[in-house]
GROMACS .gro file of C-alpha atoms in nm:
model
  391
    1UNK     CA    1   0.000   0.000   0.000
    2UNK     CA    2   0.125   0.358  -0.103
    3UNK     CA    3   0.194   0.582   0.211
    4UNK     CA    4   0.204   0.922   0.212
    5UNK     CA    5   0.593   0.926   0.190
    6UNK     CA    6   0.631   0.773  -0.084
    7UNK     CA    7   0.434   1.058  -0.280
    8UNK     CA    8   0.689   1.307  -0.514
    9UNK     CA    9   0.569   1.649  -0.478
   10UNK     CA   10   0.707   1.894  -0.738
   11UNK     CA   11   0.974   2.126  -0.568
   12UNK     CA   12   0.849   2.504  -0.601
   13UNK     CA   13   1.044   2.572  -0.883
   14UNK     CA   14   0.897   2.354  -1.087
   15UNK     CA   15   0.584   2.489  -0.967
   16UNK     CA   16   0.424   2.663  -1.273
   17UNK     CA   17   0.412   3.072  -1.251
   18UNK     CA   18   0.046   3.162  -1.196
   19UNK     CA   19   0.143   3.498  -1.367
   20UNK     CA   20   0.298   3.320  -1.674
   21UNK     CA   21  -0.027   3.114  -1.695
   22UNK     CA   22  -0.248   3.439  -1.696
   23UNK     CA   23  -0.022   3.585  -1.978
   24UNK     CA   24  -0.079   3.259  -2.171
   25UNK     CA   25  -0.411   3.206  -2.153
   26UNK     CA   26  -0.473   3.593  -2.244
   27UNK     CA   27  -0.238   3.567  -2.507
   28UNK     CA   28  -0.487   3.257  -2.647
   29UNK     CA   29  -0.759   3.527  -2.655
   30UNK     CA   30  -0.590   3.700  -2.889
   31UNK     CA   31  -0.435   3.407  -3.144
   32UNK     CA   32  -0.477   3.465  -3.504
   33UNK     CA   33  -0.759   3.203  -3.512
   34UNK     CA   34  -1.012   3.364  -3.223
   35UNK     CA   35  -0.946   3.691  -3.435
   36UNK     CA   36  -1.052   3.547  -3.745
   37UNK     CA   37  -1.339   3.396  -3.581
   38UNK     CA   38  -1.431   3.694  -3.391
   39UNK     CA   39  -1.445   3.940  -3.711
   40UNK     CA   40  -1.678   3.617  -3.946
   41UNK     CA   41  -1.919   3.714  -3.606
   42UNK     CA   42  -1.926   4.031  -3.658
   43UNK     CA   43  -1.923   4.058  -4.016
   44UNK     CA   44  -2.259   3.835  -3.992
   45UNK     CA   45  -2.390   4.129  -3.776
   46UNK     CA   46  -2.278   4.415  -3.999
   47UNK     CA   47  -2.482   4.184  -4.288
   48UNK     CA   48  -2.782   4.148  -4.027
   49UNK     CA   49  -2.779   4.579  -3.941
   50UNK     CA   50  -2.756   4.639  -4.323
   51UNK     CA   51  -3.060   4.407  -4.398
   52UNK     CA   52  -3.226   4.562  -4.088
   53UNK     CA   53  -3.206   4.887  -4.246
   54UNK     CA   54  -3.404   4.745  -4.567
   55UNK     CA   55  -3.409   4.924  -4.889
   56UNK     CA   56  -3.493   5.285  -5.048
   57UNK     CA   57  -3.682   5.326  -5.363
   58UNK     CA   58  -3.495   5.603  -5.609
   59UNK     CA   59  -3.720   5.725  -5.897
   60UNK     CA   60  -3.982   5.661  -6.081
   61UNK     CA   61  -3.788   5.786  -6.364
   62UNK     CA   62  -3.929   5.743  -6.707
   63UNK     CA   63  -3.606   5.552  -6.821
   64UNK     CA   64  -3.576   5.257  -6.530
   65UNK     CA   65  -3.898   5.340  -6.308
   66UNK     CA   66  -3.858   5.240  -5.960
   67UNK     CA   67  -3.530   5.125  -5.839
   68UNK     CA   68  -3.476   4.993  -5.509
   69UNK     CA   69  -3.154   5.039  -5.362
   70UNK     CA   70  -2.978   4.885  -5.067
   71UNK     CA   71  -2.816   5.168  -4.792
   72UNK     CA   72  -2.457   5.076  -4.933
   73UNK     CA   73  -2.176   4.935  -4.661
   74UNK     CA   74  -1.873   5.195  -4.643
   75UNK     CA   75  -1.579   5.094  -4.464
   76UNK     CA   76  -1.355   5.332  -4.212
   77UNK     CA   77  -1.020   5.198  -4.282
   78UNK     CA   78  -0.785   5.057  -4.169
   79UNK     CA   79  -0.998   4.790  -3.972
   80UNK     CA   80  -1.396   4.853  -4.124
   81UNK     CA   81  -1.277   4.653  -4.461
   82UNK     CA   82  -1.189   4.346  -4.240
   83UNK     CA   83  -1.559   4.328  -4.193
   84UNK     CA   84  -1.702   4.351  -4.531
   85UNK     CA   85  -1.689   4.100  -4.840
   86UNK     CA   86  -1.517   4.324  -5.149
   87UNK     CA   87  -1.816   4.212  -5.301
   88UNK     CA   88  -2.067   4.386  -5.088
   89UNK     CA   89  -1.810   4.697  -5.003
   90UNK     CA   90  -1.983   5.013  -5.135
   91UNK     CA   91  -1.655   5.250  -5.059
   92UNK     CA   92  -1.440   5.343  -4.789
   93UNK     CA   93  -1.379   5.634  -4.562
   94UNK     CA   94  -1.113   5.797  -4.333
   95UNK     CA   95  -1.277   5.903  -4.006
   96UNK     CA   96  -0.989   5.908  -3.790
   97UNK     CA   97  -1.042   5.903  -3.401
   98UNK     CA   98  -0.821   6.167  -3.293
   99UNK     CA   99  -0.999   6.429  -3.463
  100UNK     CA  100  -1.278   6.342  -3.216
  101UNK     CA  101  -1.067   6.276  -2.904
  102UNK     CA  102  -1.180   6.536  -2.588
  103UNK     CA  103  -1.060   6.921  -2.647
  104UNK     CA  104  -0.937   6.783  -2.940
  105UNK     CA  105  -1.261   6.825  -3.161
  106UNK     CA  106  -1.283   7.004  -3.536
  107UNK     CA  107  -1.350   6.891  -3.901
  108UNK     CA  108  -1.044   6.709  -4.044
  109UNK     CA  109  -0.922   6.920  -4.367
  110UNK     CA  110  -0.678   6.646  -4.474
  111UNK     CA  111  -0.991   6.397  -4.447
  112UNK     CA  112  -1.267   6.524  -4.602
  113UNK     CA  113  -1.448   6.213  -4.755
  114UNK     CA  114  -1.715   6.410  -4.966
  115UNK     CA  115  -1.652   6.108  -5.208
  116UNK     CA  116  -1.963   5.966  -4.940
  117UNK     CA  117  -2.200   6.269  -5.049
  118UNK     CA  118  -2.261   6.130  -5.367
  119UNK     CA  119  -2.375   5.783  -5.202
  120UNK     CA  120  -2.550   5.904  -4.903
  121UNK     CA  121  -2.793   6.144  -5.121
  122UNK     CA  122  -2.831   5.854  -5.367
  123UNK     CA  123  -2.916   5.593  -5.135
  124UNK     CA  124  -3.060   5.765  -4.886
  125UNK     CA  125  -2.771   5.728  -4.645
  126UNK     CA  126  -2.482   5.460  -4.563
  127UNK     CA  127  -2.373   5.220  -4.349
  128UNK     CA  128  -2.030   5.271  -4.200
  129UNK     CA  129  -1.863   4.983  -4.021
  130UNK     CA  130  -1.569   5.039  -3.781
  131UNK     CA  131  -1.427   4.880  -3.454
  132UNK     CA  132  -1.191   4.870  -3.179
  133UNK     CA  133  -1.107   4.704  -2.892
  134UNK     CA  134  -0.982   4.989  -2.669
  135UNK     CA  135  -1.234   4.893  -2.405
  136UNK     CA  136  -1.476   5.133  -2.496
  137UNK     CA  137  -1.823   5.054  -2.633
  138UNK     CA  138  -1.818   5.262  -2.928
  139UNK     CA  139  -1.495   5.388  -3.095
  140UNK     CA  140  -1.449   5.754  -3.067
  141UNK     CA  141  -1.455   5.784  -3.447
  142UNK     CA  142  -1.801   5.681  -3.503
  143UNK     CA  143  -1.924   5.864  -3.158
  144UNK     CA  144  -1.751   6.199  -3.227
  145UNK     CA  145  -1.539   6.197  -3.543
  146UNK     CA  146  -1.892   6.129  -3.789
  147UNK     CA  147  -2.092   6.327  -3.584
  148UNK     CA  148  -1.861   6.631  -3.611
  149UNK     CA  149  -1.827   6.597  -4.014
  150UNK     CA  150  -2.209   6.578  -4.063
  151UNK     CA  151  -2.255   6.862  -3.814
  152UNK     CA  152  -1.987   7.059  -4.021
  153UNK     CA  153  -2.144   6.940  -4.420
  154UNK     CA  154  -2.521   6.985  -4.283
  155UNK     CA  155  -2.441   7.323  -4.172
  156UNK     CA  156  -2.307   7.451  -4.460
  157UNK     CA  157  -2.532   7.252  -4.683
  158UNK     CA  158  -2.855   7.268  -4.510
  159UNK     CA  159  -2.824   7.568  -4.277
  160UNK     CA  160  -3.243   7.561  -4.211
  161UNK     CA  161  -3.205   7.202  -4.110
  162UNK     CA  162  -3.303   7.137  -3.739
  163UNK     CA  163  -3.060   6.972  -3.542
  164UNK     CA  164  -3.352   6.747  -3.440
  165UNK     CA  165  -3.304   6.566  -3.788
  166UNK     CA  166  -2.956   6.420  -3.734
  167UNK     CA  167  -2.975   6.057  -3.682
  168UNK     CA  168  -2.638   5.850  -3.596
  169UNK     CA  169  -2.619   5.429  -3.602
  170UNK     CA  170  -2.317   5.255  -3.454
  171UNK     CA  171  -2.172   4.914  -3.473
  172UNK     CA  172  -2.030   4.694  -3.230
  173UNK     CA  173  -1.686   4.616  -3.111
  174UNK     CA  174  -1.433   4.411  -3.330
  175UNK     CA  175  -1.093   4.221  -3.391
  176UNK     CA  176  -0.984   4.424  -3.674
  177UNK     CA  177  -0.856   4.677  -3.525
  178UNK     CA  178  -0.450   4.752  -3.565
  179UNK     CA  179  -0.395   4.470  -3.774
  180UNK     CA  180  -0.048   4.563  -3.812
  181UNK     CA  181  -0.010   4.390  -3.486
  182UNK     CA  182  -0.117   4.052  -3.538
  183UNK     CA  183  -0.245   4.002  -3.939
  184UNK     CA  184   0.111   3.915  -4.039
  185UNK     CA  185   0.069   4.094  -4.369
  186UNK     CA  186  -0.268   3.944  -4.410
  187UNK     CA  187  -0.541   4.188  -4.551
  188UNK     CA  188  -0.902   4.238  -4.555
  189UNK     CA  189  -0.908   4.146  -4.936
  190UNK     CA  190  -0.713   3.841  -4.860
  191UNK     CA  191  -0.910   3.725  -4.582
  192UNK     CA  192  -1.206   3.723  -4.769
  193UNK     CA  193  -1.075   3.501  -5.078
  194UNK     CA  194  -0.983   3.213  -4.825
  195UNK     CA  195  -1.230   3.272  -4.527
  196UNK     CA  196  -1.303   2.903  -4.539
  197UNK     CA  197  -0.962   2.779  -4.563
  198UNK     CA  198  -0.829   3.004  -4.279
  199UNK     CA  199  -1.091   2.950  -4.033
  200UNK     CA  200  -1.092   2.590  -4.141
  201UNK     CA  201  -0.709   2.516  -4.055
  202UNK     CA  202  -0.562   2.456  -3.691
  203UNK     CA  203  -0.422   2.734  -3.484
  204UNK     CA  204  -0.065   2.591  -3.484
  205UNK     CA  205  -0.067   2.603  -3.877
  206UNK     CA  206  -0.227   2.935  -3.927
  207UNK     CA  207   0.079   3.143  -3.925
  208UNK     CA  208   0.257   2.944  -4.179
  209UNK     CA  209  -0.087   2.955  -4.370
  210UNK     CA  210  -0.094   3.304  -4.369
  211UNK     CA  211   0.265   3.349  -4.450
  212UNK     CA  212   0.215   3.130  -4.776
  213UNK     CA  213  -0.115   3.362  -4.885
  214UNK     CA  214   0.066   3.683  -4.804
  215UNK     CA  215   0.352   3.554  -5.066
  216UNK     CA  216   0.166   3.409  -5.314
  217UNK     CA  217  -0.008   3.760  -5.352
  218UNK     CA  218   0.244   3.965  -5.354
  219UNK     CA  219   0.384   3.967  -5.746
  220UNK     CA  220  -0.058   4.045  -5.813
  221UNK     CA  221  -0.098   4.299  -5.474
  222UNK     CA  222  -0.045   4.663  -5.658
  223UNK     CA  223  -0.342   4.808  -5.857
  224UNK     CA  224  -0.318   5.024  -6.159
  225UNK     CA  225  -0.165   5.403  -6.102
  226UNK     CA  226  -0.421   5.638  -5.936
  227UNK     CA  227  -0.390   5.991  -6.118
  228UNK     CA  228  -0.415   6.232  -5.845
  229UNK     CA  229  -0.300   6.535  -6.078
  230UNK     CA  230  -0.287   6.582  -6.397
  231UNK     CA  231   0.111   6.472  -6.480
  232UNK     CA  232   0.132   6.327  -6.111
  233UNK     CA  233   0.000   5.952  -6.049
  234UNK     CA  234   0.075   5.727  -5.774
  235UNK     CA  235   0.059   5.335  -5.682
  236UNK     CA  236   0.141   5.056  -5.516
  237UNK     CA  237   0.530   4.891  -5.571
  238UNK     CA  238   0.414   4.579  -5.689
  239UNK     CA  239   0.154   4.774  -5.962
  240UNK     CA  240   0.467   4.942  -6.121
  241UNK     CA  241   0.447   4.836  -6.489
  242UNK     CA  242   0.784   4.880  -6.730
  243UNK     CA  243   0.771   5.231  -6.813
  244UNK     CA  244   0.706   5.376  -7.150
  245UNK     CA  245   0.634   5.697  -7.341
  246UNK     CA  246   0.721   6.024  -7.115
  247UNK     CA  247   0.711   5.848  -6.807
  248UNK     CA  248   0.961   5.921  -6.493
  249UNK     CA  249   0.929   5.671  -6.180
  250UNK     CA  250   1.002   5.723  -5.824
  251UNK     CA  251   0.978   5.387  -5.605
  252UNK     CA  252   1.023   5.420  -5.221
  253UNK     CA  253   1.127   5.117  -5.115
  254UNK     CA  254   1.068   4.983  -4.772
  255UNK     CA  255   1.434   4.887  -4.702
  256UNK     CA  256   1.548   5.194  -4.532
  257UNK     CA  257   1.946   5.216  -4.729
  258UNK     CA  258   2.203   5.518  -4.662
  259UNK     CA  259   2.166   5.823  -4.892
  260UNK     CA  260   2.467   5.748  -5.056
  261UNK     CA  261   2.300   5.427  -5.212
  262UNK     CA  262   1.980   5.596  -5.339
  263UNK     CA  263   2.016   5.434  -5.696
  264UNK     CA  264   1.948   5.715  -5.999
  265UNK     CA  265   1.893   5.406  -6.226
  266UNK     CA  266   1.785   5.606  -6.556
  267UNK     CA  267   1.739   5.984  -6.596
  268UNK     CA  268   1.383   5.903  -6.584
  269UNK     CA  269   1.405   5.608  -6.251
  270UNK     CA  270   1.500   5.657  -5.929
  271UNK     CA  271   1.495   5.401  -5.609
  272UNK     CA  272   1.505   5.526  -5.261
  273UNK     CA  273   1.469   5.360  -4.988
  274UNK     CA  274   1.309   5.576  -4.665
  275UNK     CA  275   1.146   5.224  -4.515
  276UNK     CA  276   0.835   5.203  -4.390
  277UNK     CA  277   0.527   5.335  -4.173
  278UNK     CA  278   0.690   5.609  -3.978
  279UNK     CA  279   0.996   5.536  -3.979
  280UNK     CA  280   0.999   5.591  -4.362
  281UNK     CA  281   0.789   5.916  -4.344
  282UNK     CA  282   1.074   6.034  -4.062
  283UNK     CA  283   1.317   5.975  -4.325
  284UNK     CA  284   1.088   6.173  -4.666
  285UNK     CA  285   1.180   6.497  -4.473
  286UNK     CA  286   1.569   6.410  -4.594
  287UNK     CA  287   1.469   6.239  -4.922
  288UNK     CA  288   1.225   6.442  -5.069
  289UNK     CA  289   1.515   6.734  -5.193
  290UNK     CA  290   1.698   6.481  -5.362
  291UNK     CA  291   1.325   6.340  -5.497
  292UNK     CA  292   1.201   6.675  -5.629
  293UNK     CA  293   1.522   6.805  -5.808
  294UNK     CA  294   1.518   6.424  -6.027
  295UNK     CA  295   1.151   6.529  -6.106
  296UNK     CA  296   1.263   6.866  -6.196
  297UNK     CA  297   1.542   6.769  -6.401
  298UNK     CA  298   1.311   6.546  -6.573
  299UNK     CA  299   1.070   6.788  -6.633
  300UNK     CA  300   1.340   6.998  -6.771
  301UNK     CA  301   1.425   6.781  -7.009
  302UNK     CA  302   1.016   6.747  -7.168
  303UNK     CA  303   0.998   7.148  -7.192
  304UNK     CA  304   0.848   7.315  -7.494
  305UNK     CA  305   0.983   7.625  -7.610
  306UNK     CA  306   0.694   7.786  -7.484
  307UNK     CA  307   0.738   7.669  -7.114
  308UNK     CA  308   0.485   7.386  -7.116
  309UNK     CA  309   0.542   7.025  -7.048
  310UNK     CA  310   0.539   6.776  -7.369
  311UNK     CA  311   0.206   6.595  -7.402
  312UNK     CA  312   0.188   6.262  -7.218
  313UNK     CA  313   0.435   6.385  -6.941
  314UNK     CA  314   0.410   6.236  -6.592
  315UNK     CA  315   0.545   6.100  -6.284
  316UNK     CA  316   0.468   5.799  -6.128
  317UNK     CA  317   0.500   5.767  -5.731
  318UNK     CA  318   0.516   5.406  -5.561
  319UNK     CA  319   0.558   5.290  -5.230
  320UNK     CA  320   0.485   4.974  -5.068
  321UNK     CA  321   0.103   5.035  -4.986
  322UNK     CA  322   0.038   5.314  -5.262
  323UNK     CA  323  -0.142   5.528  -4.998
  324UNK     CA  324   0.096   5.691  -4.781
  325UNK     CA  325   0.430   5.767  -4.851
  326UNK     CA  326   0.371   5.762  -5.210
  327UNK     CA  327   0.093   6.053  -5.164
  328UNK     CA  328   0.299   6.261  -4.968
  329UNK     CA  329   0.565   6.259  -5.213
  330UNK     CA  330   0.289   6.342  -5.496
  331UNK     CA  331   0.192   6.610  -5.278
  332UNK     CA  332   0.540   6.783  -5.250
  333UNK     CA  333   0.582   6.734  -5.651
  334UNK     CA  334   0.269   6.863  -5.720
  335UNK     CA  335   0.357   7.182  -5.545
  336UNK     CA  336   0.705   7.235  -5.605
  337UNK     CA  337   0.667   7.182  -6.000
  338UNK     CA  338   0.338   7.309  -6.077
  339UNK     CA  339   0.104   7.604  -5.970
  340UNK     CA  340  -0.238   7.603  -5.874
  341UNK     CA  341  -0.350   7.539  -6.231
  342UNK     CA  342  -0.126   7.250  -6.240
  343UNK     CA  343   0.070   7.463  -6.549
  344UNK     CA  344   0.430   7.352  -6.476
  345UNK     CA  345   0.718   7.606  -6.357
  346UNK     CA  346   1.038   7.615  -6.306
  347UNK     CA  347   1.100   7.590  -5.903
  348UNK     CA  348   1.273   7.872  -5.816
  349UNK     CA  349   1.359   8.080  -5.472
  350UNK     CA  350   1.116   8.293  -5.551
  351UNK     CA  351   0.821   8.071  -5.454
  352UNK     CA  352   0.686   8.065  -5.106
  353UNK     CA  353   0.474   7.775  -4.979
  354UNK     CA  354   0.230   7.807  -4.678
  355UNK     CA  355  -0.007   7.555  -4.534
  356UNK     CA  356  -0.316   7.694  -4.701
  357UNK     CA  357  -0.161   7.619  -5.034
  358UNK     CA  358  -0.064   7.281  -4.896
  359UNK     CA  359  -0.412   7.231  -4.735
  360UNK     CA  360  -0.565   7.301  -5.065
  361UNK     CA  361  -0.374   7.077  -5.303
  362UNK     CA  362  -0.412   6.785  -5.025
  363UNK     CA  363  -0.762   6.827  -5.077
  364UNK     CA  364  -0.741   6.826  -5.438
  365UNK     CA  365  -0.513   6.528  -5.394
  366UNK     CA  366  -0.763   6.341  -5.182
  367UNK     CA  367  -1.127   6.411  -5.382
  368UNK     CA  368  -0.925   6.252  -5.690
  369UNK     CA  369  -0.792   5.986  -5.473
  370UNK     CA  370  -1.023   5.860  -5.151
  371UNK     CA  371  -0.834   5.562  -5.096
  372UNK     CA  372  -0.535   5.725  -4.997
  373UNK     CA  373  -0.396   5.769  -4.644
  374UNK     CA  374  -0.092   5.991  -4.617
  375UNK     CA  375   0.024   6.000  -4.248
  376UNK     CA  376   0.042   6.280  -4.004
  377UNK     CA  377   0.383   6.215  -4.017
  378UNK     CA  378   0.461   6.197  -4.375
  379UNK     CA  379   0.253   6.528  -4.398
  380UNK     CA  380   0.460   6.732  -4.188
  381UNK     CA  381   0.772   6.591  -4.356
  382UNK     CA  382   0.639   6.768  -4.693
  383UNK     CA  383   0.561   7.070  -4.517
  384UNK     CA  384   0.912   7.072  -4.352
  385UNK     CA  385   1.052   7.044  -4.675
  386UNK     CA  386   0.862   7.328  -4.886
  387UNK     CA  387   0.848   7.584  -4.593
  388UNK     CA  388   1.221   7.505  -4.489
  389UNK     CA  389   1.413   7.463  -4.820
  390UNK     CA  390   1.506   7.855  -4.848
  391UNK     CA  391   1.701   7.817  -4.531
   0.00000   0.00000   0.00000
């Protein structure tokens, strides 16, 4: 018979750490695969909201008659996309929080998203999805950041309008939230394409899984140029095509390399790598000198006698995302080689920048281009640059 000394107890150092345990377990909450399952639950209540909201009729016209329309789904990147299908995705939309945090309130210039007039006075309205897992039960951009740009539009649209009239929905909570953190390059658009096989495959092999997808996309991941100017276009690294006609390229790759390295391949290619998120829009405030003289000296060399740039003239932007640091750089060329009625100039000492004029072309920039998300950071980089450079 077993007596009580013959019992091995573990020692207390092989005792497991109840603090290590609660780091584990919360670090389960959070695993790729709860994620994924999380935002497939709440995507399923974005679909049940939108059908809650029904349809609007638009018409009779004599041409179609009655049309019924569905309030289109509108997604507040970066996160909102996770939790609509591309195929049901009406548009997206920049609301950022901050502009909404406490004694922090006013109507983003740099984010104006009038692209969402059109579909709000078509359909009747929109649905805009957004989440965040802050602890708080709505995020701030939905319950101040909205509410402050249709306070601002209905004003000066509809100054007679009673404030009675203006009607707000929120969503719930979500996963989707700074997916830099976790997504492991995944995106939205790729998440949707395999929604079965990722939420089908064990947790162990979803990194690997993910890893494979993220690859396998890559060479396909950059869309055509967006033209955000007339002789200025931007896009994504992977969407740069072999260039032809009167066409001068600047890539910024996401390898951050010494100035000294910045490759001038051809007088009408150059390579520079700032890196990435905000570390490379740190480094644009150093690059974009070197940037804007190539484009000038390109330009130079597709003058007319008469001043003008030859037909079919343009420069092509690309970073890794398209959005960002590619915009900001559009931005700065816009302005430093062309005034406000994009007629091309010679830069010169002469020319004085303020933010206004900055402010204004931004918004020009971003009405052409509503996909794009230039950083606070990469912003003040190009304003560095065109209010500094006479010093």
């Amino acid at each position: 018979m077993t007596s009580l000394s013959d019992i091995v107890f573990p020692s207390a150092s092989e005792q497991p750490n109840f603090s290590h345990l609660l780091t584990e377990l919360k670090r389960g909450d959070l695993s790729i695969s709860n994620r994924l399952r999380s935002i497939i639950h709440d995507a399923d209540f974005v679909r049940e909201v939108a059908a809650a909201f029904g349809s609007v009729e638009e018409g009779p016209t004599e041409a179609t008659g009655t049309v019924t329309l569905s309030r289109p789904l509108v997604a507040n990147e970066r996160c909102g996309s996770w939790y609509i299908p591309p195929s049901t995705k009406s548009a997206s939309a920049y609301f950022k929080s901050t502009d909404g945090h406490d004694n922090a309130w006013k109507f983003s210039t740099r984010r104006l998203n009038l692209h969402l007039l059109e579909i709000i006075g078509r359909c009747d309205g929109c649905i805009i999805v957004d989440s965040t897992r802050r602890g708080k039960r709505i995020p701030d951009a939905l319950s101040k950041t909205i509410p402050i740009w249709c306070a601002v539009l209905n004003r000066a649209l509809f100054p007679s309008l009673p404030e009675e009239a203006h009607a707000l929905h929120t969503p719930p909570n979500g996963a989707g939230d700074d997916t830099e953190n976790w997504a492991c390059g995944l995106t939205a658009e790729l998440f949707w394409a395999h929604v079965d096989q990722l939420l089908g495959t064990p947790e162990g092999e979803l990194p690997a899984l993910v890893r494979g997808l993220v690859d396998a996309c890559e060479p396909s991941r950059g869309a055509g140029a967006k033209k955000v100017a007339p002789s200025v276009a931007v896009c994504a690294l992977a969407g740069v095509e072999d260039g032809e006609g009167r066409r001068c390229t600047v890539k910024l790759t996401p390898a951050v390399t010494e100035k000294e390295t910045w490759i001038v391949k051809a007088p009408t290619e150059m390579e520079v790598g700032v890196g990435k998120h905000k570390v490379g829009s740190r480094n644009l405030r150093a690059a974009l000198p070197d940037i804007c003289g190539f484009v000038t000296r390109f330009h130079e060399s597709q003058k007319k006698e008469d001043g003008s740039l030859a037909e079919g003239t343009t420069v092509l932007v690309a970073c890794e995302t398209g959005k960002d640091l590619s915009v900001a750089v559009a931005l700065a060329i816009c302005l430093w080689c062309f005034d406000q009625q994009d007629n091309y100039r010679a830069p010169d000492t002469k020319t004085i920048f303020n933010k206004d004029m900055v402010r204004n072309r931004l918004g020009s920039i971003m009405t052409a281009y509503p996909e794009a998300n230039p950083g606070r950071a990469s912003l003040q980089s190009v304003n560095s640059f065109l209010m500094d450079y006479r010093r």
